[in-house]
Amino acid sequence: MIHFDFQTIALPLARPFAISRGVRTAVTVVRVTLTDGEIIAMGECTPTAHYQESAESVCEQLASVRAQVESGLTREALQQALPIGSARNALDCAMWRLDAAKQGKSVWQLLDMQAPESVITAETLSLDTLENMASAAADAVSRGAKLLKIKLNREQIIEKVAAIRHAAPQVTLVIDANEAWLGLDLESLFQALHEFNIAMIEQPLPAGNDKDLVRCLHPIPICADESCHQRSDIAALRDRYEMINIKLDKCGGLTEALAMATEAKALGLRLMVGCMLGSSLAMEAALPVAVQAERVDLDGPIWLAEDYQPALRYQQGEVWL
């Protein structure tokens, strides 16, 4: 008999986190706990309002499958019992951990994968003034950052990138527009950004309005984030993106994320693994996908005032297991 529980937890941020859609000073997560009386396994998700989710809606979804879970719902059956999204992610990850522990293994061993010592991860530069973003870049460089992800909207795009590149001349830079560049002259913008050795641009246009990328010449690889939620989305994106960003909260857990990675590689698309704001409990679950990716953005815990314990270690631009 499995006992299934979940709770909503508010995690204050150490500093404000801003993107093109708004500013956050705290993040609300939902944590799932599964126990068979001896083993305790947990999973965490971050409900996202942009995807019509809230802590309340996620808890309602989890409550709807409580009886099935406690009666032995399998990880495979879960994929049909709940839709893609945060609720299924938290439960799926907890199930992976429980299944592994019941066999006396880690999730890595269950997947027949070798756990790395560390993975290079992006450090996000929150949307701010030019001066503050350049200062944040310089601070990140002083701490050994290897990859910076720049949050931008429509204002001072080139100026901010130029200032950040000046502050971080050797660091790999990627840009996340969070769907904010609709109506801009993208070809000219991409060409101008190419001069700053930008490695990738994430989701410049809104999901559903990204067809212009088909005809748009871009010397910088473009990555689908909001346009790509699950495996079935991938094939239709090949004519406009070179990469996809896999996030466990979007796709509904490690099970679907692993399938997405396999599908994307088969279709010739490169991989990025990202995250919502959240604790080490959520980031650790994504690492088996992250080791397959060209770019990794799992820096959620560095924004928290207090992390989940045991915490992953973030040092010298890498996340250490």
Tab-separated table of N, CA, C and O in Angstrom, residues 186-307:
chain	number	residue	atom	x	y	z
A	186	LEU	N	13.350	41.030	-37.150
A	186	LEU	CA	14.147	39.960	-36.561
A	186	LEU	C	15.438	39.691	-37.334
A	186	LEU	O	16.477	39.441	-36.728
A	187	GLU	N	15.382	39.723	-38.648
A	187	GLU	CA	16.599	39.422	-39.410
A	187	GLU	C	17.702	40.416	-39.086
A	187	GLU	O	18.861	40.028	-38.880
A	188	SER	N	17.354	41.708	-39.024
A	188	SER	CA	18.354	42.719	-38.678
A	188	SER	C	18.836	42.546	-37.241
A	188	SER	O	20.028	42.679	-36.946
A	189	LEU	N	17.903	42.236	-36.353
A	189	LEU	CA	18.249	42.051	-34.949
A	189	LEU	C	19.172	40.844	-34.773
A	189	LEU	O	20.187	40.922	-34.070
A	190	PHE	N	18.830	39.725	-35.424
A	190	PHE	CA	19.667	38.530	-35.309
A	190	PHE	C	21.072	38.798	-35.849
A	190	PHE	O	22.062	38.330	-35.284
A	191	GLN	N	21.156	39.530	-36.949
A	191	GLN	CA	22.465	39.824	-37.530
A	191	GLN	C	23.288	40.703	-36.593
A	191	GLN	O	24.493	40.472	-36.411
A	192	ALA	N	22.636	41.674	-35.981
A	192	ALA	CA	23.348	42.552	-35.041
A	192	ALA	C	23.815	41.763	-33.814
A	192	ALA	O	24.937	41.963	-33.328
A	193	LEU	N	22.994	40.863	-33.320
A	193	LEU	CA	23.367	40.068	-32.152
A	193	LEU	C	24.481	39.078	-32.475
A	193	LEU	O	25.284	38.728	-31.605
A	194	HIS	N	24.534	38.648	-33.711
A	194	HIS	CA	25.575	37.695	-34.127
A	194	HIS	C	26.971	38.270	-33.904
A	194	HIS	O	27.928	37.526	-33.642
A	195	GLU	N	27.094	39.587	-33.975
A	195	GLU	CA	28.386	40.237	-33.785
A	195	GLU	C	28.908	40.071	-32.357
A	195	GLU	O	30.097	40.249	-32.107
A	196	PHE	N	28.032	39.727	-31.430
A	196	PHE	CA	28.437	39.563	-30.032
A	196	PHE	C	28.638	38.093	-29.662
A	196	PHE	O	28.733	37.754	-28.484
A	197	ASN	N	28.706	37.251	-30.671
A	197	ASN	CA	28.979	35.826	-30.454
A	197	ASN	C	27.955	35.200	-29.512
A	197	ASN	O	28.306	34.541	-28.526
A	198	ILE	N	26.685	35.402	-29.828
A	198	ILE	CA	25.590	34.813	-29.058
A	198	ILE	C	25.420	33.364	-29.496
A	198	ILE	O	25.320	33.070	-30.689
A	199	ALA	N	25.369	32.451	-28.553
A	199	ALA	CA	25.329	31.025	-28.883
A	199	ALA	C	23.938	30.533	-29.244
A	199	ALA	O	23.804	29.546	-29.981
A	200	MET	N	22.893	31.194	-28.734
A	200	MET	CA	21.532	30.708	-28.967
A	200	MET	C	20.545	31.777	-28.513
A	200	MET	O	20.825	32.535	-27.584
A	201	ILE	N	19.376	31.831	-29.181
A	201	ILE	CA	18.287	32.717	-28.771
A	201	ILE	C	17.057	31.863	-28.519
A	201	ILE	O	16.662	31.054	-29.357
A	202	GLU	N	16.459	32.053	-27.367
A	202	GLU	CA	15.326	31.238	-26.947
A	202	GLU	C	14.013	31.989	-27.139
A	202	GLU	O	13.870	33.120	-26.687
A	203	GLN	N	13.091	31.360	-27.836
A	203	GLN	CA	11.699	31.776	-28.011
A	203	GLN	C	11.529	33.282	-28.245
A	203	GLN	O	10.958	34.000	-27.432
A	204	PRO	N	11.970	33.787	-29.407
A	204	PRO	CA	11.797	35.214	-29.671
A	204	PRO	C	10.348	35.624	-29.921
A	204	PRO	O	9.964	36.755	-29.615
A	205	LEU	N	9.540	34.729	-30.481
A	205	LEU	CA	8.152	35.046	-30.823
A	205	LEU	C	7.186	34.224	-29.972
A	205	LEU	O	7.530	33.148	-29.487
A	206	PRO	N	5.952	34.715	-29.809
A	206	PRO	CA	4.978	33.974	-29.009
A	206	PRO	C	4.673	32.603	-29.608
A	206	PRO	O	4.646	32.432	-30.836
A	207	ALA	N	4.440	31.642	-28.753
A	207	ALA	CA	3.982	30.331	-29.217
A	207	ALA	C	2.689	30.530	-30.000
A	207	ALA	O	1.792	31.256	-29.576
A	208	GLY	N	2.589	29.897	-31.156
A	208	GLY	CA	1.428	30.083	-32.008
A	208	GLY	C	1.585	31.212	-32.990
A	208	GLY	O	0.811	31.329	-33.943
A	209	ASN	N	2.584	32.066	-32.779
A	209	ASN	CA	2.883	33.167	-33.704
A	209	ASN	C	4.332	33.109	-34.171
A	209	ASN	O	4.945	34.143	-34.433
A	210	ASP	N	4.875	31.903	-34.257
A	210	ASP	CA	6.293	31.774	-34.593
A	210	ASP	C	6.541	31.316	-36.029
A	210	ASP	O	7.648	30.954	-36.390
A	211	LYS	N	5.516	31.348	-36.878
A	211	LYS	CA	5.693	30.899	-38.259
A	211	LYS	C	6.635	31.800	-39.052
A	211	LYS	O	7.225	31.366	-40.050
A	212	ASP	N	6.781	33.061	-38.641
A	212	ASP	CA	7.698	33.966	-39.334
A	212	ASP	C	9.138	33.468	-39.277
A	212	ASP	O	9.963	33.849	-40.113
A	213	LEU	N	9.458	32.630	-38.296
A	213	LEU	CA	10.817	32.105	-38.188
A	213	LEU	C	11.167	31.182	-39.353
A	213	LEU	O	12.344	30.970	-39.647
A	214	VAL	N	10.142	30.632	-40.038
A	214	VAL	CA	10.385	29.740	-41.167
A	214	VAL	C	11.139	30.468	-42.273
A	214	VAL	O	12.067	29.929	-42.888
A	215	ARG	N	10.749	31.720	-42.513
A	215	ARG	CA	11.346	32.500	-43.604
A	215	ARG	C	12.426	33.450	-43.126
A	215	ARG	O	12.993	34.190	-43.936
A	216	CYS	N	12.708	33.454	-41.850
A	216	CYS	CA	13.630	34.430	-41.275
A	216	CYS	C	15.054	33.863	-41.214
A	216	CYS	O	15.298	32.853	-40.550
A	217	LEU	N	15.958	34.510	-41.909
A	217	LEU	CA	17.361	34.086	-41.857
A	217	LEU	C	17.921	34.402	-40.476
A	217	LEU	O	17.775	35.525	-39.976
A	218	HIS	N	18.529	33.422	-39.839
A	218	HIS	CA	19.090	33.672	-38.516
A	218	HIS	C	20.424	32.926	-38.376
A	218	HIS	O	20.448	31.700	-38.357
A	219	PRO	N	21.507	33.678	-38.272
A	219	PRO	CA	22.823	33.057	-38.107
A	219	PRO	C	23.031	32.454	-36.723
A	219	PRO	O	24.001	31.729	-36.502
A	220	ILE	N	22.131	32.749	-35.799
A	220	ILE	CA	22.197	32.226	-34.431
A	220	ILE	C	21.128	31.145	-34.278
A	220	ILE	O	19.980	31.351	-34.674
A	221	PRO	N	21.439	29.986	-33.708
A	221	PRO	CA	20.421	28.959	-33.491
A	221	PRO	C	19.275	29.486	-32.625
A	221	PRO	O	19.484	30.222	-31.662
A	222	ILE	N	18.050	29.085	-32.993
A	222	ILE	CA	16.860	29.492	-32.259
A	222	ILE	C	16.300	28.268	-31.534
A	222	ILE	O	16.200	27.178	-32.095
A	223	CYS	N	15.928	28.474	-30.265
A	223	CYS	CA	15.445	27.386	-29.411
A	223	CYS	C	13.972	27.596	-29.055
A	223	CYS	O	13.584	28.701	-28.656
A	224	ALA	N	13.175	26.552	-29.199
A	224	ALA	CA	11.755	26.599	-28.823
A	224	ALA	C	11.602	26.280	-27.342
A	224	ALA	O	12.062	25.246	-26.878
A	225	ASP	N	10.930	27.172	-26.637
A	225	ASP	CA	10.588	26.915	-25.237
A	225	ASP	C	9.072	26.852	-25.111
A	225	ASP	O	8.479	25.776	-25.104
A	226	GLU	N	8.423	28.007	-25.071
A	226	GLU	CA	6.967	28.022	-24.927
A	226	GLU	C	6.248	27.313	-26.077
A	226	GLU	O	5.099	26.884	-25.928
A	227	SER	N	6.898	27.178	-27.230
A	227	SER	CA	6.300	26.486	-28.375
A	227	SER	C	6.394	24.970	-28.282
A	227	SER	O	5.791	24.265	-29.098
A	228	CYS	N	7.158	24.465	-27.329
A	228	CYS	CA	7.404	23.022	-27.263
A	228	CYS	C	7.136	22.498	-25.856
A	228	CYS	O	7.913	22.759	-24.936
A	229	HIS	N	6.050	21.748	-25.717
A	229	HIS	CA	5.676	21.215	-24.408
A	229	HIS	C	5.893	19.719	-24.284
A	229	HIS	O	6.252	19.235	-23.213
A	230	GLN	N	5.652	18.979	-25.365
A	230	GLN	CA	5.686	17.527	-25.274
A	230	GLN	C	6.188	16.938	-26.583
A	230	GLN	O	6.391	17.644	-27.574
A	231	ARG	N	6.380	15.637	-26.565
A	231	ARG	CA	6.931	14.904	-27.696
A	231	ARG	C	6.186	15.182	-29.001
A	231	ARG	O	6.799	15.358	-30.053
A	232	SER	N	4.863	15.235	-28.942
A	232	SER	CA	4.070	15.410	-30.157
A	232	SER	C	4.220	16.794	-30.783
A	232	SER	O	3.812	16.999	-31.928
A	233	ASP	N	4.784	17.760	-30.056
A	233	ASP	CA	5.011	19.104	-30.613
A	233	ASP	C	6.243	19.168	-31.503
A	233	ASP	O	6.370	20.079	-32.333
A	234	ILE	N	7.171	18.249	-31.330
A	234	ILE	CA	8.528	18.443	-31.848
A	234	ILE	C	8.602	18.432	-33.364
A	234	ILE	O	9.241	19.315	-33.966
A	235	ALA	N	7.973	17.489	-34.019
A	235	ALA	CA	8.133	17.336	-35.471
A	235	ALA	C	7.749	18.605	-36.225
A	235	ALA	O	8.407	18.984	-37.205
A	236	ALA	N	6.709	19.292	-35.779
A	236	ALA	CA	6.223	20.483	-36.481
A	236	ALA	C	7.131	21.695	-36.297
A	236	ALA	O	6.937	22.718	-36.972
A	237	LEU	N	8.119	21.601	-35.402
A	237	LEU	CA	8.985	22.745	-35.116
A	237	LEU	C	10.271	22.735	-35.929
A	237	LEU	O	11.028	23.704	-35.898
A	238	ARG	N	10.509	21.658	-36.670
A	238	ARG	CA	11.810	21.512	-37.350
A	238	ARG	C	12.067	22.581	-38.402
A	238	ARG	O	13.231	22.848	-38.719
A	239	ASP	N	11.011	23.197	-38.953
A	239	ASP	CA	11.217	24.186	-40.020
A	239	ASP	C	11.505	25.584	-39.491
A	239	ASP	O	11.772	26.498	-40.264
A	240	ARG	N	11.500	25.756	-38.165
A	240	ARG	CA	11.716	27.106	-37.620
A	240	ARG	C	12.683	27.170	-36.433
A	240	ARG	O	13.106	28.254	-36.061
A	241	TYR	N	12.990	26.032	-35.834
A	241	TYR	CA	13.905	26.001	-34.696
A	241	TYR	C	15.006	24.979	-34.934
A	241	TYR	O	14.799	23.971	-35.616
A	242	GLU	N	16.156	25.245	-34.315
A	242	GLU	CA	17.256	24.280	-34.325
A	242	GLU	C	17.359	23.509	-33.017
A	242	GLU	O	18.004	22.472	-32.954
A	243	MET	N	16.721	24.025	-31.971
A	243	MET	CA	16.814	23.434	-30.641
A	243	MET	C	15.446	23.441	-29.977
A	243	MET	O	14.574	24.239	-30.346
A	244	ILE	N	15.282	22.579	-28.978
A	244	ILE	CA	14.100	22.642	-28.108
A	244	ILE	C	14.562	22.679	-26.657
A	244	ILE	O	15.588	22.103	-26.310
A	245	ASN	N	13.780	23.359	-25.832
A	245	ASN	CA	14.050	23.424	-24.392
A	245	ASN	C	13.077	22.499	-23.679
A	245	ASN	O	11.866	22.716	-23.696
A	246	ILE	N	13.609	21.458	-23.065
A	246	ILE	CA	12.799	20.502	-22.319
A	246	ILE	C	12.762	20.920	-20.849
A	246	ILE	O	13.800	21.103	-20.228
A	247	LYS	N	11.560	21.097	-20.334
A	247	LYS	CA	11.374	21.396	-18.912
A	247	LYS	C	10.398	20.377	-18.335
A	247	LYS	O	9.322	20.156	-18.899
A	248	LEU	N	10.758	19.793	-17.220
A	248	LEU	CA	9.914	18.758	-16.639
A	248	LEU	C	8.533	19.282	-16.271
A	248	LEU	O	7.532	18.572	-16.414
A	249	ASP	N	8.448	20.523	-15.803
A	249	ASP	CA	7.145	21.069	-15.444
A	249	ASP	C	6.254	21.262	-16.666
A	249	ASP	O	5.031	21.155	-16.565
A	250	LYS	N	6.838	21.582	-17.809
A	250	LYS	CA	6.042	21.725	-19.031
A	250	LYS	C	5.546	20.382	-19.536
A	250	LYS	O	4.370	20.225	-19.886
A	251	CYS	N	6.446	19.409	-19.610
A	251	CYS	CA	6.130	18.155	-20.302
A	251	CYS	C	5.467	17.120	-19.403
A	251	CYS	O	4.919	16.131	-19.891
A	252	GLY	N	5.545	17.313	-18.093
A	252	GLY	CA	4.859	16.398	-17.197
A	252	GLY	C	5.728	15.341	-16.577
A	252	GLY	O	5.223	14.291	-16.165
A	253	GLY	N	7.034	15.603	-16.489
A	253	GLY	CA	7.871	14.685	-15.732
A	253	GLY	C	9.034	14.101	-16.493
A	253	GLY	O	9.215	14.308	-17.704
A	254	LEU	N	9.845	13.329	-15.764
A	254	LEU	CA	11.046	12.730	-16.332
A	254	LEU	C	10.716	11.734	-17.435
A	254	LEU	O	11.443	11.620	-18.423
A	255	THR	N	9.629	11.003	-17.295
A	255	THR	CA	9.268	9.999	-18.303
A	255	THR	C	9.096	10.634	-19.667
A	255	THR	O	9.683	10.195	-20.666
A	256	GLU	N	8.296	11.689	-19.747
A	256	GLU	CA	8.068	12.366	-21.029
A	256	GLU	C	9.318	13.118	-21.474
A	256	GLU	O	9.627	13.180	-22.672
A	257	ALA	N	10.073	13.679	-20.540
A	257	ALA	CA	11.289	14.416	-20.899
A	257	ALA	C	12.302	13.510	-21.585
A	257	ALA	O	12.948	13.900	-22.572
A	258	LEU	N	12.470	12.299	-21.076
A	258	LEU	CA	13.390	11.351	-21.700
A	258	LEU	C	12.919	10.985	-23.103
A	258	LEU	O	13.722	10.876	-24.039
A	259	ALA	N	11.613	10.800	-23.265
A	259	ALA	CA	11.058	10.486	-24.588
A	259	ALA	C	11.245	11.663	-25.548
A	259	ALA	O	11.531	11.465	-26.736
A	260	MET	N	11.094	12.885	-25.047
A	260	MET	CA	11.308	14.077	-25.876
A	260	MET	C	12.751	14.165	-26.351
A	260	MET	O	13.018	14.512	-27.505
A	261	ALA	N	13.683	13.872	-25.459
A	261	ALA	CA	15.095	13.917	-25.832
A	261	ALA	C	15.389	12.926	-26.956
A	261	ALA	O	16.086	13.253	-27.933
A	262	THR	N	14.848	11.730	-26.838
A	262	THR	CA	15.047	10.711	-27.876
A	262	THR	C	14.436	11.159	-29.195
A	262	THR	O	15.057	11.037	-30.265
A	263	GLU	N	13.219	11.686	-29.150
A	263	GLU	CA	12.521	12.132	-30.364
A	263	GLU	C	13.259	13.289	-31.030
A	263	GLU	O	13.437	13.308	-32.256
A	264	ALA	N	13.680	14.274	-30.241
A	264	ALA	CA	14.362	15.442	-30.800
A	264	ALA	C	15.658	15.047	-31.495
A	264	ALA	O	15.956	15.512	-32.603
A	265	LYS	N	16.425	14.192	-30.855
A	265	LYS	CA	17.690	13.767	-31.457
A	265	LYS	C	17.444	12.990	-32.746
A	265	LYS	O	18.185	13.146	-33.721
A	266	ALA	N	16.399	12.185	-32.765
A	266	ALA	CA	16.075	11.427	-33.969
A	266	ALA	C	15.681	12.345	-35.123
A	266	ALA	O	15.916	12.023	-36.299
A	267	LEU	N	15.113	13.498	-34.800
A	267	LEU	CA	14.683	14.454	-35.818
A	267	LEU	C	15.738	15.513	-36.113
A	267	LEU	O	15.473	16.447	-36.879
A	268	GLY	N	16.900	15.385	-35.514
A	268	GLY	CA	17.996	16.306	-35.803
A	268	GLY	C	17.950	17.624	-35.076
A	268	GLY	O	18.640	18.573	-35.463
A	269	LEU	N	17.173	17.701	-34.010
A	269	LEU	CA	17.114	18.917	-33.210
A	269	LEU	C	18.031	18.795	-32.002
A	269	LEU	O	18.151	17.734	-31.398
A	270	ARG	N	18.667	19.889	-31.651
A	270	ARG	CA	19.577	19.911	-30.510
A	270	ARG	C	18.782	20.193	-29.231
A	270	ARG	O	17.657	20.685	-29.280
A	271	LEU	N	19.395	19.884	-28.089
A	271	LEU	CA	18.672	19.905	-26.822
A	271	LEU	C	19.168	20.979	-25.858
A	271	LEU	O	20.363	21.197	-25.704
A	272	MET	N	18.212	21.585	-25.203
A	272	MET	CA	18.446	22.400	-24.016
A	272	MET	C	17.539	21.852	-22.929
A	272	MET	O	16.433	21.382	-23.208
A	273	VAL	N	17.988	21.859	-21.698
A	273	VAL	CA	17.153	21.485	-20.563
A	273	VAL	C	17.062	22.695	-19.639
A	273	VAL	O	18.077	23.266	-19.243
A	274	GLY	N	15.835	23.089	-19.344
A	274	GLY	CA	15.615	24.261	-18.518
A	274	GLY	C	14.779	23.939	-17.298
A	274	GLY	O	14.484	22.784	-16.997
A	275	CYS	N	14.363	24.993	-16.592
A	275	CYS	CA	13.610	24.806	-15.354
A	275	CYS	C	12.746	26.013	-15.083
A	275	CYS	O	12.949	27.088	-15.648
A	276	MET	N	11.780	25.824	-14.226
A	276	MET	CA	11.101	26.927	-13.566
A	276	MET	C	11.892	27.231	-12.292
A	276	MET	O	12.792	26.482	-11.913
A	277	LEU	N	11.566	28.327	-11.632
A	277	LEU	CA	12.157	28.560	-10.322
A	277	LEU	C	11.734	27.436	-9.393
A	277	LEU	O	10.568	27.030	-9.369
A	278	GLY	N	12.677	26.925	-8.637
A	278	GLY	CA	12.370	25.824	-7.736
A	278	GLY	C	13.611	25.395	-6.995
A	278	GLY	O	14.698	25.977	-7.162
A	279	SER	N	13.475	24.362	-6.191
A	279	SER	CA	14.564	23.934	-5.326
A	279	SER	C	15.396	22.835	-5.962
A	279	SER	O	15.097	22.334	-7.050
A	280	SER	N	16.433	22.418	-5.243
A	280	SER	CA	17.301	21.333	-5.710
A	280	SER	C	16.533	20.031	-5.922
A	280	SER	O	16.934	19.200	-6.744
A	281	LEU	N	15.437	19.843	-5.197
A	281	LEU	CA	14.632	18.636	-5.373
A	281	LEU	C	14.122	18.541	-6.809
A	281	LEU	O	14.121	17.454	-7.407
A	282	ALA	N	13.710	19.668	-7.381
A	282	ALA	CA	13.225	19.696	-8.761
A	282	ALA	C	14.371	19.621	-9.762
A	282	ALA	O	14.269	18.959	-10.800
A	283	MET	N	15.475	20.318	-9.487
A	283	MET	CA	16.594	20.346	-10.435
A	283	MET	C	17.249	18.977	-10.567
A	283	MET	O	17.596	18.538	-11.670
A	284	GLU	N	17.398	18.285	-9.447
A	284	GLU	CA	18.063	16.981	-9.467
A	284	GLU	C	17.311	15.990	-10.343
A	284	GLU	O	17.912	15.145	-11.020
A	285	ALA	N	15.987	16.100	-10.371
A	285	ALA	CA	15.181	15.188	-11.182
A	285	ALA	C	15.435	15.352	-12.665
A	285	ALA	O	15.262	14.408	-13.441
A	286	ALA	N	15.854	16.538	-13.092
A	286	ALA	CA	16.067	16.817	-14.517
A	286	ALA	C	17.459	16.438	-15.007
A	286	ALA	O	17.711	16.455	-16.215
A	287	LEU	N	18.355	16.080	-14.122
A	287	LEU	CA	19.748	15.854	-14.516
A	287	LEU	C	19.940	14.700	-15.505
A	287	LEU	O	20.804	14.792	-16.384
A	288	PRO	N	19.164	13.611	-15.442
A	288	PRO	CA	19.349	12.562	-16.453
A	288	PRO	C	19.035	13.021	-17.879
A	288	PRO	O	19.515	12.416	-18.841
A	289	VAL	N	18.245	14.059	-18.021
A	289	VAL	CA	18.009	14.652	-19.338
A	289	VAL	C	19.093	15.684	-19.636
A	289	VAL	O	19.574	15.806	-20.764
A	290	ALA	N	19.507	16.418	-18.607
A	290	ALA	CA	20.507	17.465	-18.783
A	290	ALA	C	21.825	16.933	-19.327
A	290	ALA	O	22.501	17.603	-20.109
A	291	VAL	N	22.205	15.734	-18.918
A	291	VAL	CA	23.483	15.188	-19.390
A	291	VAL	C	23.448	14.884	-20.892
A	291	VAL	O	24.488	14.667	-21.499
A	292	GLN	N	22.271	14.875	-21.485
A	292	GLN	CA	22.137	14.628	-22.918
A	292	GLN	C	22.069	15.926	-23.715
A	292	GLN	O	22.011	15.890	-24.947
A	293	ALA	N	22.052	17.072	-23.039
A	293	ALA	CA	21.754	18.347	-23.675
A	293	ALA	C	23.017	19.153	-23.980
A	293	ALA	O	24.026	19.062	-23.285
A	294	GLU	N	22.902	19.978	-24.995
A	294	GLU	CA	23.979	20.898	-25.368
A	294	GLU	C	24.032	22.090	-24.419
A	294	GLU	O	25.112	22.592	-24.109
A	295	ARG	N	22.869	22.563	-23.999
A	295	ARG	CA	22.779	23.683	-23.060
A	295	ARG	C	21.908	23.281	-21.878
A	295	ARG	O	20.857	22.659	-22.056
A	296	VAL	N	22.337	23.668	-20.689
A	296	VAL	CA	21.605	23.337	-19.464
A	296	VAL	C	21.344	24.625	-18.689
A	296	VAL	O	22.252	25.451	-18.515
A	297	ASP	N	20.119	24.780	-18.246
A	297	ASP	CA	19.728	25.942	-17.443
A	297	ASP	C	18.941	25.443	-16.235
A	297	ASP	O	17.720	25.420	-16.240
A	298	LEU	N	19.663	25.026	-15.217
A	298	LEU	CA	19.057	24.481	-13.994
A	298	LEU	C	19.516	25.276	-12.777
A	298	LEU	O	19.944	24.717	-11.768
A	299	ASP	N	19.423	26.590	-12.883
A	299	ASP	CA	19.946	27.455	-11.815
A	299	ASP	C	18.869	27.927	-10.845
A	299	ASP	O	19.114	28.811	-10.022
A	300	GLY	N	17.667	27.324	-10.894
A	300	GLY	CA	16.576	27.778	-10.030
A	300	GLY	C	16.947	27.961	-8.572
A	300	GLY	O	16.594	28.983	-7.959
A	301	PRO	N	17.676	27.010	-7.958
A	301	PRO	CA	17.959	27.136	-6.528
A	301	PRO	C	18.814	28.341	-6.140
A	301	PRO	O	18.733	28.797	-4.994
A	302	ILE	N	19.627	28.858	-7.054
A	302	ILE	CA	20.492	29.980	-6.666
A	302	ILE	C	19.689	31.259	-6.440
A	302	ILE	O	20.213	32.221	-5.871
A	303	TRP	N	18.414	31.265	-6.863
A	303	TRP	CA	17.560	32.420	-6.648
A	303	TRP	C	16.806	32.351	-5.325
A	303	TRP	O	16.178	33.324	-4.913
A	304	LEU	N	16.852	31.209	-4.656
A	304	LEU	CA	16.063	31.024	-3.439
A	304	LEU	C	16.772	31.567	-2.207
A	304	LEU	O	17.997	31.489	-2.095
A	305	ALA	N	15.998	32.078	-1.276
A	305	ALA	CA	16.560	32.486	0.012
A	305	ALA	C	17.021	31.271	0.806
A	305	ALA	O	17.987	31.342	1.570
A	306	GLU	N	16.333	30.126	0.615
A	306	GLU	CA	16.697	28.890	1.309
A	306	GLU	C	16.324	27.707	0.429
A	306	GLU	O	15.192	27.616	-0.049
A	307	ASP	N	17.254	26.797	0.211
A	307	ASP	CA	17.055	25.659	-0.672
A	307	ASP	C	16.563	24.445	0.110
A	307	ASP	O	16.670	24.375	1.341
